[in-house]
GROMACS .gro file of C-alpha atoms in nm:
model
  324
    1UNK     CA    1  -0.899  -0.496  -0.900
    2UNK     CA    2  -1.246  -0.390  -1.069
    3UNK     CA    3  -1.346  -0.050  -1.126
    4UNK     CA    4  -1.660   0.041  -1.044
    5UNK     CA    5  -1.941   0.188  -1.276
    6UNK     CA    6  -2.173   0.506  -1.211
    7UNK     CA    7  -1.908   0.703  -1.084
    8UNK     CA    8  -2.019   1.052  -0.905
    9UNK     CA    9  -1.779   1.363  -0.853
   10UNK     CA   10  -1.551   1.382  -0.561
   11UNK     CA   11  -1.638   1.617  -0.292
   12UNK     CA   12  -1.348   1.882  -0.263
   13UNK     CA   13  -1.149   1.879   0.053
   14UNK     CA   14  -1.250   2.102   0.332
   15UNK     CA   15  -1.181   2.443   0.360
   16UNK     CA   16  -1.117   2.455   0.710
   17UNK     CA   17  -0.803   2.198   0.634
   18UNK     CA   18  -0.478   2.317   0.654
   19UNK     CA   19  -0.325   2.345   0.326
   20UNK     CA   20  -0.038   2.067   0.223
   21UNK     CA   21   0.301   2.204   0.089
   22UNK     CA   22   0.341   1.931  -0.160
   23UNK     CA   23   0.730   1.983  -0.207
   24UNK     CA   24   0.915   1.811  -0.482
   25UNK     CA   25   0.899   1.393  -0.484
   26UNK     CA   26   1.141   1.191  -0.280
   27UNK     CA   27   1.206   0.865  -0.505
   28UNK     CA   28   1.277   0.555  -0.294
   29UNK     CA   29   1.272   0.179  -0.404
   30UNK     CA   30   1.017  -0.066  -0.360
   31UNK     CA   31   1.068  -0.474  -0.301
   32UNK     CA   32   0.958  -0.737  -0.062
   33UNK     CA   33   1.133  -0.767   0.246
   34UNK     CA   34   1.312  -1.063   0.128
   35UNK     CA   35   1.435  -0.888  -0.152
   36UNK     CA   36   1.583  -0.621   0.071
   37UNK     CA   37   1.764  -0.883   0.226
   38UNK     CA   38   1.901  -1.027  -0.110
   39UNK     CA   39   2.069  -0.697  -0.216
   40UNK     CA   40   2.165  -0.605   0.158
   41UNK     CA   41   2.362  -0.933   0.190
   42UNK     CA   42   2.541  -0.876  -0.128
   43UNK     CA   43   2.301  -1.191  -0.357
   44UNK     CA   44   2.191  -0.901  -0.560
   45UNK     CA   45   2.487  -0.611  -0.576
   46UNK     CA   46   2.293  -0.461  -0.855
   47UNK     CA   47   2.003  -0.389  -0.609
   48UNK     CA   48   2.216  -0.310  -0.354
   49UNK     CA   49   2.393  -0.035  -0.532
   50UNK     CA   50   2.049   0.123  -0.612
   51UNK     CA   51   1.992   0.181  -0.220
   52UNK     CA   52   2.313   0.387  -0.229
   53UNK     CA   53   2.220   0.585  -0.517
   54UNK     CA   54   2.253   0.969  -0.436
   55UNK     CA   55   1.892   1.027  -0.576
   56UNK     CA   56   1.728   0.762  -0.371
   57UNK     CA   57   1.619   0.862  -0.070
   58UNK     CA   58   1.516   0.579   0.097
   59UNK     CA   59   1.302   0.217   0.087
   60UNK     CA   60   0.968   0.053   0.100
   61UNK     CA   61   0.987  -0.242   0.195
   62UNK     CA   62   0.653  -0.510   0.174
   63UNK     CA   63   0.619  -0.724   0.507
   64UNK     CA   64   0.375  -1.034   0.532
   65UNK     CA   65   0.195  -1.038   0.881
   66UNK     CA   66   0.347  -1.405   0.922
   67UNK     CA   67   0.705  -1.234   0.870
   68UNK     CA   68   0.626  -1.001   1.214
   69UNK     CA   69   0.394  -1.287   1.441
   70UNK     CA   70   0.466  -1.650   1.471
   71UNK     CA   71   0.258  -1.820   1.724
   72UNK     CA   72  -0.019  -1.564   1.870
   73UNK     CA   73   0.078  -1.242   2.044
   74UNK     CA   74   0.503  -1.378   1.992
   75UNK     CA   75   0.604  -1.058   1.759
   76UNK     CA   76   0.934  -1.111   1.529
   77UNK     CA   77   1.122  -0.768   1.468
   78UNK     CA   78   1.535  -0.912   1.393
   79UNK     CA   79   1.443  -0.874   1.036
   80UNK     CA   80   1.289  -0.488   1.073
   81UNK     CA   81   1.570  -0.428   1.278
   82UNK     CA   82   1.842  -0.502   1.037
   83UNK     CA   83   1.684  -0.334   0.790
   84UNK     CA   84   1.626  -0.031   0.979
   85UNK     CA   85   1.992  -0.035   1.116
   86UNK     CA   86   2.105  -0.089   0.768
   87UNK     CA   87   1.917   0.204   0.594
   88UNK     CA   88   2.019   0.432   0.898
   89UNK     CA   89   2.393   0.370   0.851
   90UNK     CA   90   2.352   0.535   0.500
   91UNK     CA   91   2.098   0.844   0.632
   92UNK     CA   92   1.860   0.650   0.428
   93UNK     CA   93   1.426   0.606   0.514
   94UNK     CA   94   1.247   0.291   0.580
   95UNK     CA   95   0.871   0.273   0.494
   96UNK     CA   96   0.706  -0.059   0.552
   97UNK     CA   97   0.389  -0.224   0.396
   98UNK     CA   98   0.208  -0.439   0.597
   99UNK     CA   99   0.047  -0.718   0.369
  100UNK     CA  100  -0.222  -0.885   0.480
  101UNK     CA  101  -0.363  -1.014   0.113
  102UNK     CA  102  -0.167  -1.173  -0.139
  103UNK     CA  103  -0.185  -1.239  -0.502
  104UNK     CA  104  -0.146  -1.519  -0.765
  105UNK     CA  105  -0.097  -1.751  -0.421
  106UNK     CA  106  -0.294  -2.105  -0.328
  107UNK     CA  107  -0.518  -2.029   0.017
  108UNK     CA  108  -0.278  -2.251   0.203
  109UNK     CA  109   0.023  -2.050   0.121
  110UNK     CA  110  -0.114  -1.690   0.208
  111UNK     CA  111   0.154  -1.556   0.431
  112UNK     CA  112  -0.003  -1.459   0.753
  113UNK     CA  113   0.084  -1.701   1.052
  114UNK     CA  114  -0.035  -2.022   1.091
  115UNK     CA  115  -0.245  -1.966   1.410
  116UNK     CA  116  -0.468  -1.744   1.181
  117UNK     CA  117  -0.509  -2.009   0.949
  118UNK     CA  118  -0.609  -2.306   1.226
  119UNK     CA  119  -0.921  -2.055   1.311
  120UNK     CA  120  -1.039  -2.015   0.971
  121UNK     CA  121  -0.946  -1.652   0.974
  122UNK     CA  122  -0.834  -1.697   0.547
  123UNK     CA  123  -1.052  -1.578   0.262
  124UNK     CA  124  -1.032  -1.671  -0.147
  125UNK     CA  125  -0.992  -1.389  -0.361
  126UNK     CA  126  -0.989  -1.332  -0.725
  127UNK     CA  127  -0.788  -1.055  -0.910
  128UNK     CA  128  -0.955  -0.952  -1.265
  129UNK     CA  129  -0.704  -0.662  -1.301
  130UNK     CA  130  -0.805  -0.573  -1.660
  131UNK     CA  131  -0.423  -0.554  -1.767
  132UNK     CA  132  -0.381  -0.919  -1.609
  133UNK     CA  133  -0.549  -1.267  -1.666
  134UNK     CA  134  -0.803  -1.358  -1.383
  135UNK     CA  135  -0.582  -1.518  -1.066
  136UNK     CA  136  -0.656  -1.636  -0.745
  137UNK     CA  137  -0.521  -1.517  -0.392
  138UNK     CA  138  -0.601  -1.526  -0.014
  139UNK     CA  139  -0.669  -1.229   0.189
  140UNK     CA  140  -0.660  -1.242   0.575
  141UNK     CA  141  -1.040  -1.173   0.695
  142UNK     CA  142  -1.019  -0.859   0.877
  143UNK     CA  143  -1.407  -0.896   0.877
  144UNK     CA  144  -1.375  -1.127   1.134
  145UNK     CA  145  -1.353  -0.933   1.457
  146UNK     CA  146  -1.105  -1.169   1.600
  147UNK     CA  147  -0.883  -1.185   1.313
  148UNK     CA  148  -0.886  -0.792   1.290
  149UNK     CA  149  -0.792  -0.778   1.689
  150UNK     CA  150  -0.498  -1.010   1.618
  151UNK     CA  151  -0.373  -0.794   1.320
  152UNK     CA  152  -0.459  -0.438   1.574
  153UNK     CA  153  -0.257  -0.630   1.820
  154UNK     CA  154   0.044  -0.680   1.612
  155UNK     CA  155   0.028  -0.330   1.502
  156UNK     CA  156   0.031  -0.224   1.847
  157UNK     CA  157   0.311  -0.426   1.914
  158UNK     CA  158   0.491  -0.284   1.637
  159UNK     CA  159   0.482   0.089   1.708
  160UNK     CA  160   0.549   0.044   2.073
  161UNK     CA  161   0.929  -0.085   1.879
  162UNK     CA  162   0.884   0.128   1.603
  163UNK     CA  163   0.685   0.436   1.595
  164UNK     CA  164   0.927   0.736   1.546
  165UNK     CA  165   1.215   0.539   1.353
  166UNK     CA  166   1.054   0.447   1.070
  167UNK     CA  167   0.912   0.724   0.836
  168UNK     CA  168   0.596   0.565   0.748
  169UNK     CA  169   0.379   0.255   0.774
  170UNK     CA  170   0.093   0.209   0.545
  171UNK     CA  171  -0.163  -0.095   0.505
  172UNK     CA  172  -0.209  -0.215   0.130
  173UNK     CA  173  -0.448  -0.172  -0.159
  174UNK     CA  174  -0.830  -0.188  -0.067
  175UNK     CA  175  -0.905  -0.327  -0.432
  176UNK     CA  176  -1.094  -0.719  -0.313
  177UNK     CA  177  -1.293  -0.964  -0.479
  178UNK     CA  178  -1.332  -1.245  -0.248
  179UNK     CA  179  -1.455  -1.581  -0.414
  180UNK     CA  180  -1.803  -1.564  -0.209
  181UNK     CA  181  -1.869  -1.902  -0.375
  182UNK     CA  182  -1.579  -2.068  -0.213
  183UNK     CA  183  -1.558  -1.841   0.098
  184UNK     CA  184  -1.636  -1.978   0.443
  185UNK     CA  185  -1.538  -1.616   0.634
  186UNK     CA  186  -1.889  -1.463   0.594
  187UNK     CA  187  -1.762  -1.171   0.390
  188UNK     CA  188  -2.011  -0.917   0.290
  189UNK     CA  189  -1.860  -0.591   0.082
  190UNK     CA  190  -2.012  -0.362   0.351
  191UNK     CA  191  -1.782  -0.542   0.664
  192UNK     CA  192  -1.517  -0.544   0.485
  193UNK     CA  193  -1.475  -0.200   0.387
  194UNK     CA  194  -1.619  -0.142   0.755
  195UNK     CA  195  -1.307  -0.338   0.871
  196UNK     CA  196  -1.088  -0.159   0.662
  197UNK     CA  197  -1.181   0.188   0.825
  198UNK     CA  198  -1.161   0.020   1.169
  199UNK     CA  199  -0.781  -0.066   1.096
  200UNK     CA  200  -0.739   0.279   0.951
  201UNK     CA  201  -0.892   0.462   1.219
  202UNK     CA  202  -0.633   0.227   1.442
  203UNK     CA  203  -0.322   0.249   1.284
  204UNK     CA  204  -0.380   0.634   1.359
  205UNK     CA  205  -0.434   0.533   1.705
  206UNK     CA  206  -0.104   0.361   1.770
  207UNK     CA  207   0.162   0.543   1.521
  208UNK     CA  208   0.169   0.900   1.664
  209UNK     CA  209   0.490   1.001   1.533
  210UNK     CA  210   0.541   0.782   1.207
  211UNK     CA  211   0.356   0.855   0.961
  212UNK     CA  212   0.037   0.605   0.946
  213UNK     CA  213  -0.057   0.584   0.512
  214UNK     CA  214  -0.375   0.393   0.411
  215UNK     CA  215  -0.378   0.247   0.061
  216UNK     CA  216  -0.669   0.307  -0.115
  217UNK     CA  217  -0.780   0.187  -0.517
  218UNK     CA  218  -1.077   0.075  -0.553
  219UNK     CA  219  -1.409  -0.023  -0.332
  220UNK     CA  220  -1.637  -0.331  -0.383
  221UNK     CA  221  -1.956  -0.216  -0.430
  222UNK     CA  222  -1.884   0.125  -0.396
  223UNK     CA  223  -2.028   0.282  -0.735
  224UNK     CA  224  -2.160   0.587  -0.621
  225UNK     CA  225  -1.835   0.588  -0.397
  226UNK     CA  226  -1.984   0.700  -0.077
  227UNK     CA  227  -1.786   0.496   0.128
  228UNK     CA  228  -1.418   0.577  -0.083
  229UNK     CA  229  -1.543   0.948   0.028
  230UNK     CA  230  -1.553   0.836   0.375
  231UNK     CA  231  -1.241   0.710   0.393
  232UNK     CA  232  -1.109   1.004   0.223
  233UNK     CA  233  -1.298   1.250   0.534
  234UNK     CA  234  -1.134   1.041   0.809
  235UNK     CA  235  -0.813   1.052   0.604
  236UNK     CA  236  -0.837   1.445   0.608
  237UNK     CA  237  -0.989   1.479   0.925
  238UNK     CA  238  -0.743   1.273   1.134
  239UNK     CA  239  -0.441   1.330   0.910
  240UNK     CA  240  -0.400   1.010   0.825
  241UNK     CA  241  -0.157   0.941   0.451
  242UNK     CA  242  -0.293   0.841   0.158
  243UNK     CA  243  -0.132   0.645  -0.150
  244UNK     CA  244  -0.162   0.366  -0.382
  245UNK     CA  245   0.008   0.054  -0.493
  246UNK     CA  246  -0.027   0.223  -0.886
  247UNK     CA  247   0.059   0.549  -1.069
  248UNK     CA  248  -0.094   0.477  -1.427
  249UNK     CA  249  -0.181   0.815  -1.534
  250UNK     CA  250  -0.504   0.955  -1.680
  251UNK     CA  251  -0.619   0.545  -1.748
  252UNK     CA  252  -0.975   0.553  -1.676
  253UNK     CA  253  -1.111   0.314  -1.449
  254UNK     CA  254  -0.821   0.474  -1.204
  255UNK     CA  255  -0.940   0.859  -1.265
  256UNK     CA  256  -1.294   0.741  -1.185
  257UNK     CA  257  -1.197   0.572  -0.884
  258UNK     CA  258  -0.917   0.723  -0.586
  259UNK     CA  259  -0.744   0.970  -0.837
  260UNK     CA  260  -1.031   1.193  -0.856
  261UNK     CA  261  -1.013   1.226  -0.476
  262UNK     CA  262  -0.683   1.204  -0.444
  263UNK     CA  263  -0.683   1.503  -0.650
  264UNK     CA  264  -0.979   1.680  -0.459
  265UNK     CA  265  -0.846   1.583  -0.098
  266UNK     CA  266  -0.503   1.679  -0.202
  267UNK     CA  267  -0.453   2.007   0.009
  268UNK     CA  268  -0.536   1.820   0.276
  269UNK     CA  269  -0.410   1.514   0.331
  270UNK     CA  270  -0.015   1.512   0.559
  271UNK     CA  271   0.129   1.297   0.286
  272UNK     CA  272   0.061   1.123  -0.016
  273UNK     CA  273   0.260   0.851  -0.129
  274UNK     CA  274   0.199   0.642  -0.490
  275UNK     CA  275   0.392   0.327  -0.587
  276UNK     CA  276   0.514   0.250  -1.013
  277UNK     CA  277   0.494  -0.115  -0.921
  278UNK     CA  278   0.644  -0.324  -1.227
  279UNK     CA  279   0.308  -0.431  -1.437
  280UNK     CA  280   0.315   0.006  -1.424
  281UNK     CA  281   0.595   0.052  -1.624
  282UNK     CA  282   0.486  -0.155  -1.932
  283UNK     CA  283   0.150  -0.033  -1.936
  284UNK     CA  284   0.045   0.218  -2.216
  285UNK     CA  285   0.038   0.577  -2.192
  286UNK     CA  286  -0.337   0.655  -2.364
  287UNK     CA  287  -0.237   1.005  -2.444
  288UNK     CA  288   0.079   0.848  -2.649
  289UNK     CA  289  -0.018   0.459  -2.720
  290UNK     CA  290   0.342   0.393  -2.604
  291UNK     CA  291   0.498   0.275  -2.229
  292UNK     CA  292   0.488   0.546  -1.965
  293UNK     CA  293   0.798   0.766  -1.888
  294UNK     CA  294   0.977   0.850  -1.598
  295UNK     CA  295   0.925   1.232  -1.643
  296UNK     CA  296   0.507   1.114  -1.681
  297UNK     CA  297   0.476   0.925  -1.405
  298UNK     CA  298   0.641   1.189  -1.156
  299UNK     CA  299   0.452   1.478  -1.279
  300UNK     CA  300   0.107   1.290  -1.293
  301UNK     CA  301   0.187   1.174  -0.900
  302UNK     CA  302   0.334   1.540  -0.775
  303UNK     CA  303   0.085   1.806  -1.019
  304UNK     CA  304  -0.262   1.567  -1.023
  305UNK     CA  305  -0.221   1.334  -0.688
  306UNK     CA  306  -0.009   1.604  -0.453
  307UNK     CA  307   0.249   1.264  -0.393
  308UNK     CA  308   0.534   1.330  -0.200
  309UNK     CA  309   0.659   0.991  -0.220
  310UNK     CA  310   0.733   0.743  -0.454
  311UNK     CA  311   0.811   0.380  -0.475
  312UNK     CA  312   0.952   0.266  -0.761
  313UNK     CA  313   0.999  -0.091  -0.867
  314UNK     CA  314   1.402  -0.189  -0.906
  315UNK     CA  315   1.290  -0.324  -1.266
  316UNK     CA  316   1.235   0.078  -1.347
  317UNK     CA  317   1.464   0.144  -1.684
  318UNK     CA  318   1.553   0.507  -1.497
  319UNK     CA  319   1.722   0.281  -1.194
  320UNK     CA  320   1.942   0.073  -1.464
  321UNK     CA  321   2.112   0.364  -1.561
  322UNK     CA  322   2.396   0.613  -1.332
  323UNK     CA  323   2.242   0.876  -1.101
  324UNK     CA  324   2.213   1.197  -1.282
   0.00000   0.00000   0.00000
C-alpha cells in the first residue's frame, strides 16, 4: 500500500446528512475463514474460547471468492452456513470479508476459482507497505467487465441466502499496485478505481438489510484524492459502511489518506468499522516511540474515525488475557 503525495483537505460531510450516533465500540475477532473453522472444531481451543468471551461480540471472518464459487454461477454456502449457525447458537455476529486480492501469494495460487483463472481474469500485484519488505500478490481484475459480472453475480447469489442474517458484508482494502510490467489484464489506475465504485455502488444494490461496508486505504493515483472523495459522497449519499483493514493512529501516510475523511464524513456514514490486523499491533505509536495500546487504538477508531466496529486480530495481547 503506497501513500500518495500532494494531499488536499477533505471536504466535510454534508449538512443535509443525518447525523450518526457513534455509540461505544463492539470488539469482535478477526481470522480467515479457515481459521474459524480451526477453533470451531476444537484444533485451536484457545481461539475458540475467545469467540465465547463475554466482551466479544461477534466475528469477521475473511472469505476467498474461490471458497463461495467453484465452477461458474455453482455458489458454495455449507461453510457460511456453519459458521453462521455456530455464531447464532451463542447470540454472537457474523461479518464476512469478501477477498478478491491476496498478498505474499504466487499468481497461480490467488484464491478465486479456477474458471476465472482459464479466462485470464488474474492480475500481478506488488505490496511496498512501508512497514513490510516489497512482496508480490494477485488480485482478481475487476477491471475486466466480465470478471466484475462474475464477482456481482456471486454477490447476488449470496444475499439472496444471506442478506438479513449476517450483520455486515464488506469488500477489502482498495490499496493496489498491479505489476503493469508483467500484467496482461489491461489495468489502468482510472478502471480500476472505476470498477471498484461499480462493485460498491452494487453491493448496495443487492444487501438491503445487511449492512453493505466498503474498505477503503489508499487510491492509485489519487494525489489530489478526488476520486477517494467520491467514494466517500456515494458512501454518504447511499449509506453505504465504511472501514479499513488498519487502525495505526495519527501515522502519517494514513492521516493523509482515508482518516482525514473518515474523520470529515464521520456524521454521516451508517457504520464505520476499522480492523487492528496483526502487523498493527507491533507497529510504533509516534506520539510514544513504543507499540500501540489497546486503550489507543479504541479511542483513535471511536473519537477520530466514528468506528463502531472493530476487528481485532486473535494475536492481540488484550485477547490472551481473562475478560474484564
Amino acid at each position: 500500500m503506497t501513500a500518495g503525495a500532494g494531499v488536499t483537505g477533505a471536504t466535510p460531510a454534508s449538512a443535509k446528512a443525518a447525523a450518526v450516533s457513534h455509540g461505544k465500540v463492539t470488539d469482535n475477532l478477526y481470522m480467515s475463514l479457515g481459521d474459524f473453522e480451526d477453533a470451531t472444531s476444537g484444533e485451536n481451543p484457545k481461539v475458540k474460547a475467545m469467540i465465547d468471551r463475554s466482551d466479544i461480540g461477534g466475528v469477521q471472518v475473511v472469505v476467498p471468492w474461490k471458497a463461495l464459487e467453484g465452477k461458474k454461477g455453482e455458489y458454495k454456502w455449507s461453510r457460511l452456513d456453519a459458521a453462521l449457525k455456530y455464531l447464532q447458537d451463542r447470540h454472537k455476529k457474523l461479518f464476512v470479508q469478501v477477498q478478491d486480492r491476496f498478498f505474499d501469494v504466487a499468481m497461480k495460487d490467488a484464491n478465486v476459482p479456477q474458471y476465472v483463472k482459464d479466462e485470464g481474469g488474474v492480475a500481478p500485484t506488488v505490496d511496498e507497505n512501508p512497514d513490510n519488505p516489497t512482496t508480490h500478490g494477485a488480485m482478481a481484475a475487476q477491471w475486466n467487465k466480465d470478471v466484475r459480472a462474475d464477482f456481482q453475480a456471486m454477490l447476488k447469489a449470496m444475499a439472496e441466502k444471506f442478506d438479513g442474517k449476517l450483520a455486515g458484508v464488506n469488500l477489502p482494502e482498495t490499496a493496489v499496485d498491479v505489476d503493469t510490467k508483467k500484467d496482461q489484464t489491461k489495468y489502468t489506475s482510472k478502471s480500476y478505481i472505476d470498477a471498484e465504485i461499480d462493485n460498491m455502488r452494487y453491493g448496495k444494490k443487492v444487501f438491503t438489510k445487511t449492512q453493505f461496508i466498503q474498505y477503503i486505504n489508499f487510491l492509485p493515483d489519487d494525489d489530489d484524492h478526488k476520486r477517494m472523495k467520491e467514494m466517500f459522497d456515494l458512501a454518504r449519499d447511499k449509506k453505504i459502511g465504511i472501514g479499513g483493514p488498519d487502525t495505526l493512529p495519527d501515522r502519517e501516510y494514513q492521516m493523509e489518506n482515508s482518516y482525514k475523511f473518515l474523520h470529515a464524513y464521520k456524521d454521516a456514514l451508517p457504520l464505520v468499522a476499522m480492523a487492528v490486523q496483526e502487523p498493527d499491533i507491533n507497529a510504533k505509536d509516534p506520539k510514544t516511540g513504543k507499540p500501540y495500546t489497546r486503550e489507543r487504538f479504541t479511542d483513535f477508531a471511536h473519537d477520530y474515525l466514528g468506528a463502531r466496529h472493530m476487528f481485532w486480530t486473535t494475536e492481540a495481547d488484550w485477547l490472551q488475557k481473562p475478560a474484564a
